[in-house]
PDB file of C-alpha atoms in Angstrom:
ATOM      1  CA  UNK A   1     -21.123  48.513 228.207  1.00  0.00           C
ATOM      2  CA  UNK A   2     -21.281  49.988 224.711  1.00  0.00           C
ATOM      3  CA  UNK A   3     -19.179  53.298 225.202  1.00  0.00           C
ATOM      4  CA  UNK A   4     -16.949  51.970 227.562  1.00  0.00           C
ATOM      5  CA  UNK A   5     -16.016  48.527 224.879  1.00  0.00           C
ATOM      6  CA  UNK A   6     -15.980  51.398 222.207  1.00  0.00           C
ATOM      7  CA  UNK A   7     -13.260  53.486 224.222  1.00  0.00           C
ATOM      8  CA  UNK A   8     -11.874  50.633 225.109  1.00  0.00           C
ATOM      9  CA  UNK A   9     -11.293  49.494 221.250  1.00  0.00           C
ATOM     10  CA  UNK A  10      -9.619  52.468 220.615  1.00  0.00           C
ATOM     11  CA  UNK A  11      -7.558  52.913 222.921  1.00  0.00           C
ATOM     12  CA  UNK A  12      -6.114  49.330 221.940  1.00  0.00           C
ATOM     13  CA  UNK A  13      -6.466  49.502 218.220  1.00  0.00           C
ATOM     14  CA  UNK A  14      -6.138  53.306 217.294  1.00  0.00           C
ATOM     15  CA  UNK A  15      -4.205  54.984 220.727  1.00  0.00           C
ATOM     16  CA  UNK A  16      -1.217  56.700 219.802  1.00  0.00           C
ATOM     17  CA  UNK A  17       1.812  54.963 219.871  1.00  0.00           C
ATOM     18  CA  UNK A  18       5.495  55.690 219.340  1.00  0.00           C
ATOM     19  CA  UNK A  19       5.290  52.917 216.349  1.00  0.00           C
ATOM     20  CA  UNK A  20       2.281  54.725 214.469  1.00  0.00           C
ATOM     21  CA  UNK A  21       4.310  58.391 214.420  1.00  0.00           C
ATOM     22  CA  UNK A  22       7.607  56.620 213.347  1.00  0.00           C
ATOM     23  CA  UNK A  23       5.903  54.906 210.457  1.00  0.00           C
ATOM     24  CA  UNK A  24       4.061  58.091 209.351  1.00  0.00           C
ATOM     25  CA  UNK A  25       6.573  60.663 209.976  1.00  0.00           C
ATOM     26  CA  UNK A  26       9.561  58.406 208.513  1.00  0.00           C
ATOM     27  CA  UNK A  27       6.739  58.004 205.292  1.00  0.00           C
ATOM     28  CA  UNK A  28       6.733  61.912 205.020  1.00  0.00           C
ATOM     29  CA  UNK A  29      10.181  62.456 205.020  1.00  0.00           C
ATOM     30  CA  UNK A  30      10.674  60.056 202.784  1.00  0.00           C
ATOM     31  CA  UNK A  31       8.399  61.300 200.270  1.00  0.00           C
ATOM     32  CA  UNK A  32       9.600  64.655 200.826  1.00  0.00           C
ATOM     33  CA  UNK A  33      13.021  63.697 199.898  1.00  0.00           C
ATOM     34  CA  UNK A  34      11.763  62.456 196.753  1.00  0.00           C
ATOM     35  CA  UNK A  35      10.017  65.360 196.118  1.00  0.00           C
ATOM     36  CA  UNK A  36      13.051  67.253 196.367  1.00  0.00           C
ATOM     37  CA  UNK A  37      15.593  65.028 194.675  1.00  0.00           C
ATOM     38  CA  UNK A  38      13.876  62.778 192.083  1.00  0.00           C
ATOM     39  CA  UNK A  39      13.956  64.023 188.643  1.00  0.00           C
ATOM     40  CA  UNK A  40      10.497  65.606 186.611  1.00  0.00           C
ATOM     41  CA  UNK A  41       9.605  68.674 184.673  1.00  0.00           C
ATOM     42  CA  UNK A  42       9.329  72.209 186.130  1.00  0.00           C
ATOM     43  CA  UNK A  43       6.201  73.699 185.637  1.00  0.00           C
ATOM     44  CA  UNK A  44       5.163  77.420 186.203  1.00  0.00           C
ATOM     45  CA  UNK A  45       2.132  77.941 188.092  1.00  0.00           C
ATOM     46  CA  UNK A  46      -0.742  80.945 187.544  1.00  0.00           C
ATOM     47  CA  UNK A  47       0.355  84.777 188.448  1.00  0.00           C
ATOM     48  CA  UNK A  48      -0.256  85.094 191.828  1.00  0.00           C
ATOM     49  CA  UNK A  49      -1.873  89.034 192.380  1.00  0.00           C
ATOM     50  CA  UNK A  50      -0.934  89.183 195.837  1.00  0.00           C
ATOM     51  CA  UNK A  51       2.847  88.535 195.139  1.00  0.00           C
ATOM     52  CA  UNK A  52       2.815  91.324 192.038  1.00  0.00           C
ATOM     53  CA  UNK A  53       2.086  88.433 189.415  1.00  0.00           C
ATOM     54  CA  UNK A  54       4.917  86.420 190.317  1.00  0.00           C
ATOM     55  CA  UNK A  55       4.801  82.775 188.905  1.00  0.00           C
ATOM     56  CA  UNK A  56       5.986  80.143 191.171  1.00  0.00           C
ATOM     57  CA  UNK A  57       7.948  76.738 189.787  1.00  0.00           C
ATOM     58  CA  UNK A  58       6.850  73.619 190.566  1.00  0.00           C
ATOM     59  CA  UNK A  59       8.915  70.413 190.077  1.00  0.00           C
ATOM     60  CA  UNK A  60       6.416  67.802 189.005  1.00  0.00           C
ATOM     61  CA  UNK A  61       8.142  64.557 189.559  1.00  0.00           C
ATOM     62  CA  UNK A  62       5.452  62.567 191.176  1.00  0.00           C
ATOM     63  CA  UNK A  63       5.784  59.580 188.254  1.00  0.00           C
ATOM     64  CA  UNK A  64       9.627  58.959 189.454  1.00  0.00           C
ATOM     65  CA  UNK A  65       8.552  59.446 193.394  1.00  0.00           C
ATOM     66  CA  UNK A  66       5.683  56.945 193.129  1.00  0.00           C
ATOM     67  CA  UNK A  67       7.810  54.445 191.041  1.00  0.00           C
ATOM     68  CA  UNK A  68      10.520  54.920 193.306  1.00  0.00           C
ATOM     69  CA  UNK A  69       8.300  54.602 196.632  1.00  0.00           C
ATOM     70  CA  UNK A  70       6.835  51.326 195.065  1.00  0.00           C
ATOM     71  CA  UNK A  71      10.335  49.951 194.756  1.00  0.00           C
ATOM     72  CA  UNK A  72      11.404  50.538 198.288  1.00  0.00           C
ATOM     73  CA  UNK A  73       8.417  49.437 199.585  1.00  0.00           C
ATOM     74  CA  UNK A  74       8.815  46.055 197.604  1.00  0.00           C
ATOM     75  CA  UNK A  75      12.446  45.732 199.049  1.00  0.00           C
ATOM     76  CA  UNK A  76      11.773  46.495 202.105  1.00  0.00           C
ATOM     77  CA  UNK A  77       9.059  43.904 202.346  1.00  0.00           C
ATOM     78  CA  UNK A  78      11.128  41.308 200.898  1.00  0.00           C
ATOM     79  CA  UNK A  79      13.891  41.938 203.360  1.00  0.00           C
ATOM     80  CA  UNK A  80      11.291  42.073 206.574  1.00  0.00           C
ATOM     81  CA  UNK A  81      12.254  45.364 207.719  1.00  0.00           C
ATOM     82  CA  UNK A  82       8.568  46.654 206.890  1.00  0.00           C
ATOM     83  CA  UNK A  83       5.807  43.880 205.593  1.00  0.00           C
ATOM     84  CA  UNK A  84       3.316  45.336 203.336  1.00  0.00           C
ATOM     85  CA  UNK A  85       0.864  43.460 206.021  1.00  0.00           C
ATOM     86  CA  UNK A  86       1.937  45.905 208.765  1.00  0.00           C
ATOM     87  CA  UNK A  87       0.371  48.791 207.175  1.00  0.00           C
ATOM     88  CA  UNK A  88      -3.146  47.488 207.787  1.00  0.00           C
ATOM     89  CA  UNK A  89      -2.203  45.477 211.155  1.00  0.00           C
ATOM     90  CA  UNK A  90      -1.486  48.940 212.632  1.00  0.00           C
ATOM     91  CA  UNK A  91      -3.466  51.271 210.334  1.00  0.00           C
ATOM     92  CA  UNK A  92      -5.657  52.583 213.562  1.00  0.00           C
ATOM     93  CA  UNK A  93      -2.658  53.746 215.677  1.00  0.00           C
ATOM     94  CA  UNK A  94      -1.148  55.188 211.888  1.00  0.00           C
ATOM     95  CA  UNK A  95      -4.225  57.068 211.335  1.00  0.00           C
ATOM     96  CA  UNK A  96      -4.332  58.855 215.064  1.00  0.00           C
ATOM     97  CA  UNK A  97      -0.928  59.351 214.320  1.00  0.00           C
ATOM     98  CA  UNK A  98      -1.510  61.468 211.064  1.00  0.00           C
ATOM     99  CA  UNK A  99      -4.551  63.432 212.580  1.00  0.00           C
ATOM    100  CA  UNK A 100      -2.233  64.499 215.695  1.00  0.00           C
ATOM    101  CA  UNK A 101       0.315  65.746 213.357  1.00  0.00           C
ATOM    102  CA  UNK A 102      -2.071  67.020 210.894  1.00  0.00           C
ATOM    103  CA  UNK A 103      -3.326  69.426 213.478  1.00  0.00           C
ATOM    104  CA  UNK A 104       0.088  70.505 214.583  1.00  0.00           C
ATOM    105  CA  UNK A 105       1.179  71.414 211.268  1.00  0.00           C
ATOM    106  CA  UNK A 106      -2.178  73.464 210.883  1.00  0.00           C
ATOM    107  CA  UNK A 107      -1.540  75.547 213.808  1.00  0.00           C
ATOM    108  CA  UNK A 108       2.436  75.978 213.006  1.00  0.00           C
ATOM    109  CA  UNK A 109       1.401  77.028 209.306  1.00  0.00           C
ATOM    110  CA  UNK A 110      -1.232  79.266 210.477  1.00  0.00           C
ATOM    111  CA  UNK A 111       1.308  81.082 213.104  1.00  0.00           C
ATOM    112  CA  UNK A 112       4.015  81.262 210.719  1.00  0.00           C
ATOM    113  CA  UNK A 113       1.973  82.848 207.948  1.00  0.00           C
ATOM    114  CA  UNK A 114       0.963  85.307 210.707  1.00  0.00           C
ATOM    115  CA  UNK A 115       4.274  86.170 212.093  1.00  0.00           C
ATOM    116  CA  UNK A 116       6.486  85.845 208.923  1.00  0.00           C
ATOM    117  CA  UNK A 117       4.128  88.374 207.160  1.00  0.00           C
ATOM    118  CA  UNK A 118       2.815  85.786 205.107  1.00  0.00           C
ATOM    119  CA  UNK A 119      -0.887  85.897 205.914  1.00  0.00           C
ATOM    120  CA  UNK A 120      -3.338  86.893 203.126  1.00  0.00           C
ATOM    121  CA  UNK A 121      -6.902  87.510 202.509  1.00  0.00           C
ATOM    122  CA  UNK A 122      -7.857  87.070 206.388  1.00  0.00           C
ATOM    123  CA  UNK A 123     -11.398  87.373 207.501  1.00  0.00           C
ATOM    124  CA  UNK A 124     -10.237  88.541 211.462  1.00  0.00           C
ATOM    125  CA  UNK A 125     -12.158  85.013 212.628  1.00  0.00           C
ATOM    126  CA  UNK A 126      -9.305  82.945 214.254  1.00  0.00           C
ATOM    127  CA  UNK A 127     -11.348  79.630 213.922  1.00  0.00           C
ATOM    128  CA  UNK A 128     -12.160  80.311 210.200  1.00  0.00           C
ATOM    129  CA  UNK A 129      -8.897  81.585 209.493  1.00  0.00           C
ATOM    130  CA  UNK A 130      -7.069  78.567 210.885  1.00  0.00           C
ATOM    131  CA  UNK A 131      -9.351  76.131 208.791  1.00  0.00           C
ATOM    132  CA  UNK A 132      -9.018  78.194 205.538  1.00  0.00           C
ATOM    133  CA  UNK A 133      -5.514  78.914 206.423  1.00  0.00           C
ATOM    134  CA  UNK A 134      -3.449  82.184 206.413  1.00  0.00           C
ATOM    135  CA  UNK A 135      -0.264  81.288 203.939  1.00  0.00           C
ATOM    136  CA  UNK A 136      -1.016  80.852 200.380  1.00  0.00           C
ATOM    137  CA  UNK A 137       2.140  78.948 199.286  1.00  0.00           C
ATOM    138  CA  UNK A 138       3.765  77.725 202.058  1.00  0.00           C
ATOM    139  CA  UNK A 139       7.590  76.554 200.672  1.00  0.00           C
ATOM    140  CA  UNK A 140      10.262  74.357 201.739  1.00  0.00           C
ATOM    141  CA  UNK A 141      13.011  75.014 199.495  1.00  0.00           C
ATOM    142  CA  UNK A 142      11.976  73.866 196.432  1.00  0.00           C
ATOM    143  CA  UNK A 143       8.849  71.972 197.848  1.00  0.00           C
ATOM    144  CA  UNK A 144       5.636  73.387 197.484  1.00  0.00           C
ATOM    145  CA  UNK A 145       3.737  72.249 201.167  1.00  0.00           C
ATOM    146  CA  UNK A 146       0.463  72.222 199.524  1.00  0.00           C
ATOM    147  CA  UNK A 147       1.111  70.697 196.270  1.00  0.00           C
ATOM    148  CA  UNK A 148       3.399  68.204 198.362  1.00  0.00           C
ATOM    149  CA  UNK A 149       0.542  67.242 200.203  1.00  0.00           C
ATOM    150  CA  UNK A 150      -2.415  67.182 197.871  1.00  0.00           C
ATOM    151  CA  UNK A 151      -1.289  64.096 196.332  1.00  0.00           C
ATOM    152  CA  UNK A 152       2.239  62.839 197.543  1.00  0.00           C
ATOM    153  CA  UNK A 153       0.671  61.489 200.838  1.00  0.00           C
ATOM    154  CA  UNK A 154      -2.630  60.516 200.828  1.00  0.00           C
ATOM    155  CA  UNK A 155      -3.137  58.766 197.387  1.00  0.00           C
ATOM    156  CA  UNK A 156       0.103  56.718 197.804  1.00  0.00           C
ATOM    157  CA  UNK A 157      -1.223  55.922 201.305  1.00  0.00           C
ATOM    158  CA  UNK A 158      -4.465  54.998 199.864  1.00  0.00           C
ATOM    159  CA  UNK A 159      -2.726  52.450 197.466  1.00  0.00           C
ATOM    160  CA  UNK A 160      -0.326  50.825 199.767  1.00  0.00           C
ATOM    161  CA  UNK A 161      -3.341  50.334 201.923  1.00  0.00           C
ATOM    162  CA  UNK A 162      -5.275  48.522 199.499  1.00  0.00           C
ATOM    163  CA  UNK A 163      -2.228  46.421 198.703  1.00  0.00           C
ATOM    164  CA  UNK A 164      -1.788  45.760 202.445  1.00  0.00           C
ATOM    165  CA  UNK A 165      -5.593  44.777 202.595  1.00  0.00           C
ATOM    166  CA  UNK A 166      -4.639  42.261 199.751  1.00  0.00           C
ATOM    167  CA  UNK A 167      -1.731  41.010 201.346  1.00  0.00           C
ATOM    168  CA  UNK A 168      -3.231  39.993 204.412  1.00  0.00           C
ATOM    169  CA  UNK A 169      -5.975  38.566 203.154  1.00  0.00           C
ATOM    170  CA  UNK A 170      -3.628  36.319 201.377  1.00  0.00           C
ATOM    171  CA  UNK A 171      -2.345  35.451 204.455  1.00  0.00           C
ATOM    172  CA  UNK A 172      -5.607  34.824 206.094  1.00  0.00           C
ATOM    173  CA  UNK A 173      -7.264  32.761 203.554  1.00  0.00           C
ATOM    174  CA  UNK A 174      -4.430  31.532 201.097  1.00  0.00           C
ATOM    175  CA  UNK A 175      -6.060  33.599 197.956  1.00  0.00           C
ATOM    176  CA  UNK A 176      -6.847  37.392 197.024  1.00  0.00           C
ATOM    177  CA  UNK A 177     -10.650  38.080 196.199  1.00  0.00           C
ATOM    178  CA  UNK A 178     -11.369  39.491 192.847  1.00  0.00           C
ATOM    179  CA  UNK A 179     -12.732  42.491 194.695  1.00  0.00           C
ATOM    180  CA  UNK A 180      -9.475  43.324 196.468  1.00  0.00           C
ATOM    181  CA  UNK A 181      -7.522  42.710 193.239  1.00  0.00           C
ATOM    182  CA  UNK A 182      -9.998  45.338 191.291  1.00  0.00           C
ATOM    183  CA  UNK A 183      -9.449  47.463 194.363  1.00  0.00           C
ATOM    184  CA  UNK A 184      -5.614  47.281 194.341  1.00  0.00           C
ATOM    185  CA  UNK A 185      -5.588  47.541 190.508  1.00  0.00           C
ATOM    186  CA  UNK A 186      -7.961  50.413 190.707  1.00  0.00           C
ATOM    187  CA  UNK A 187      -5.996  52.667 193.305  1.00  0.00           C
ATOM    188  CA  UNK A 188      -2.565  51.600 191.347  1.00  0.00           C
ATOM    189  CA  UNK A 189      -3.910  53.405 188.263  1.00  0.00           C
ATOM    190  CA  UNK A 190      -5.888  56.104 189.760  1.00  0.00           C
ATOM    191  CA  UNK A 191      -2.266  57.041 191.754  1.00  0.00           C
ATOM    192  CA  UNK A 192      -0.548  56.925 188.688  1.00  0.00           C
ATOM    193  CA  UNK A 193      -3.035  58.766 186.624  1.00  0.00           C
ATOM    194  CA  UNK A 194      -2.666  61.679 189.481  1.00  0.00           C
ATOM    195  CA  UNK A 195       1.076  61.591 189.465  1.00  0.00           C
ATOM    196  CA  UNK A 196       1.401  61.461 185.786  1.00  0.00           C
ATOM    197  CA  UNK A 197      -0.998  64.649 185.552  1.00  0.00           C
ATOM    198  CA  UNK A 198       0.912  66.320 188.139  1.00  0.00           C
ATOM    199  CA  UNK A 199       2.128  68.919 185.918  1.00  0.00           C
ATOM    200  CA  UNK A 200      -1.570  70.221 185.554  1.00  0.00           C
ATOM    201  CA  UNK A 201      -1.992  71.007 189.257  1.00  0.00           C
ATOM    202  CA  UNK A 202       0.050  74.010 189.528  1.00  0.00           C
ATOM    203  CA  UNK A 203      -2.588  75.949 187.802  1.00  0.00           C
ATOM    204  CA  UNK A 204      -5.790  74.878 189.792  1.00  0.00           C
ATOM    205  CA  UNK A 205      -7.717  76.663 192.018  1.00  0.00           C
ATOM    206  CA  UNK A 206      -6.171  74.579 194.781  1.00  0.00           C
ATOM    207  CA  UNK A 207      -2.965  76.101 194.201  1.00  0.00           C
ATOM    208  CA  UNK A 208      -3.687  79.551 192.728  1.00  0.00           C
ATOM    209  CA  UNK A 209      -6.428  80.755 195.311  1.00  0.00           C
ATOM    210  CA  UNK A 210      -6.825  78.420 198.492  1.00  0.00           C
ATOM    211  CA  UNK A 211      -4.696  78.990 201.309  1.00  0.00           C
ATOM    212  CA  UNK A 212      -3.078  76.178 203.447  1.00  0.00           C
ATOM    213  CA  UNK A 213      -5.101  75.348 206.224  1.00  0.00           C
ATOM    214  CA  UNK A 214      -6.706  72.548 207.888  1.00  0.00           C
ATOM    215  CA  UNK A 215      -9.090  72.350 204.835  1.00  0.00           C
ATOM    216  CA  UNK A 216      -6.294  70.872 202.691  1.00  0.00           C
ATOM    217  CA  UNK A 217      -3.843  69.690 205.484  1.00  0.00           C
TER     218      UNK A 217
END
């Protein structure tokens, strides 16, 4: 009974769904569009030995992108297009979509790195190399995927998930608890600090040395 209930609960609350994929993919695409177009300083990374010392440029527009996301989320909530509470009510299936997308992106990035000749510092062990990654600096146009994925997706989702919990609590009990006020503020300040400090990321170990594999994705 325990395992059947467990599996039944997972399938009911966290099974893959079109809605979960739609929410997650649209969110990621929206954040990518913001990363491409929003204003922000251009910062150069460290010289990359594998590219003859070339310094890549990074558009650090996390602050403007985060505030734009907050404004759009407010509008969607007020107009009823996407309520903030929808996030926590469907968190299981959205999380499942995120995990499946991460696995697909991991494999695609690995294979693209291999076949494009961008594979770097490979061990020869496929399992290890898929986990650690093959491509050091995967990019789509002006977007560095590794840096974009580092704070633009996970930390923004964390803040809105906490905000969603607060809205849902108020919906159920008519008030918001102190702990939820505290955590919502804490996560907002943390994400805000990450975005303001984004221009420090291009020179970090993650960007300079770590490849974009399952570990980081």
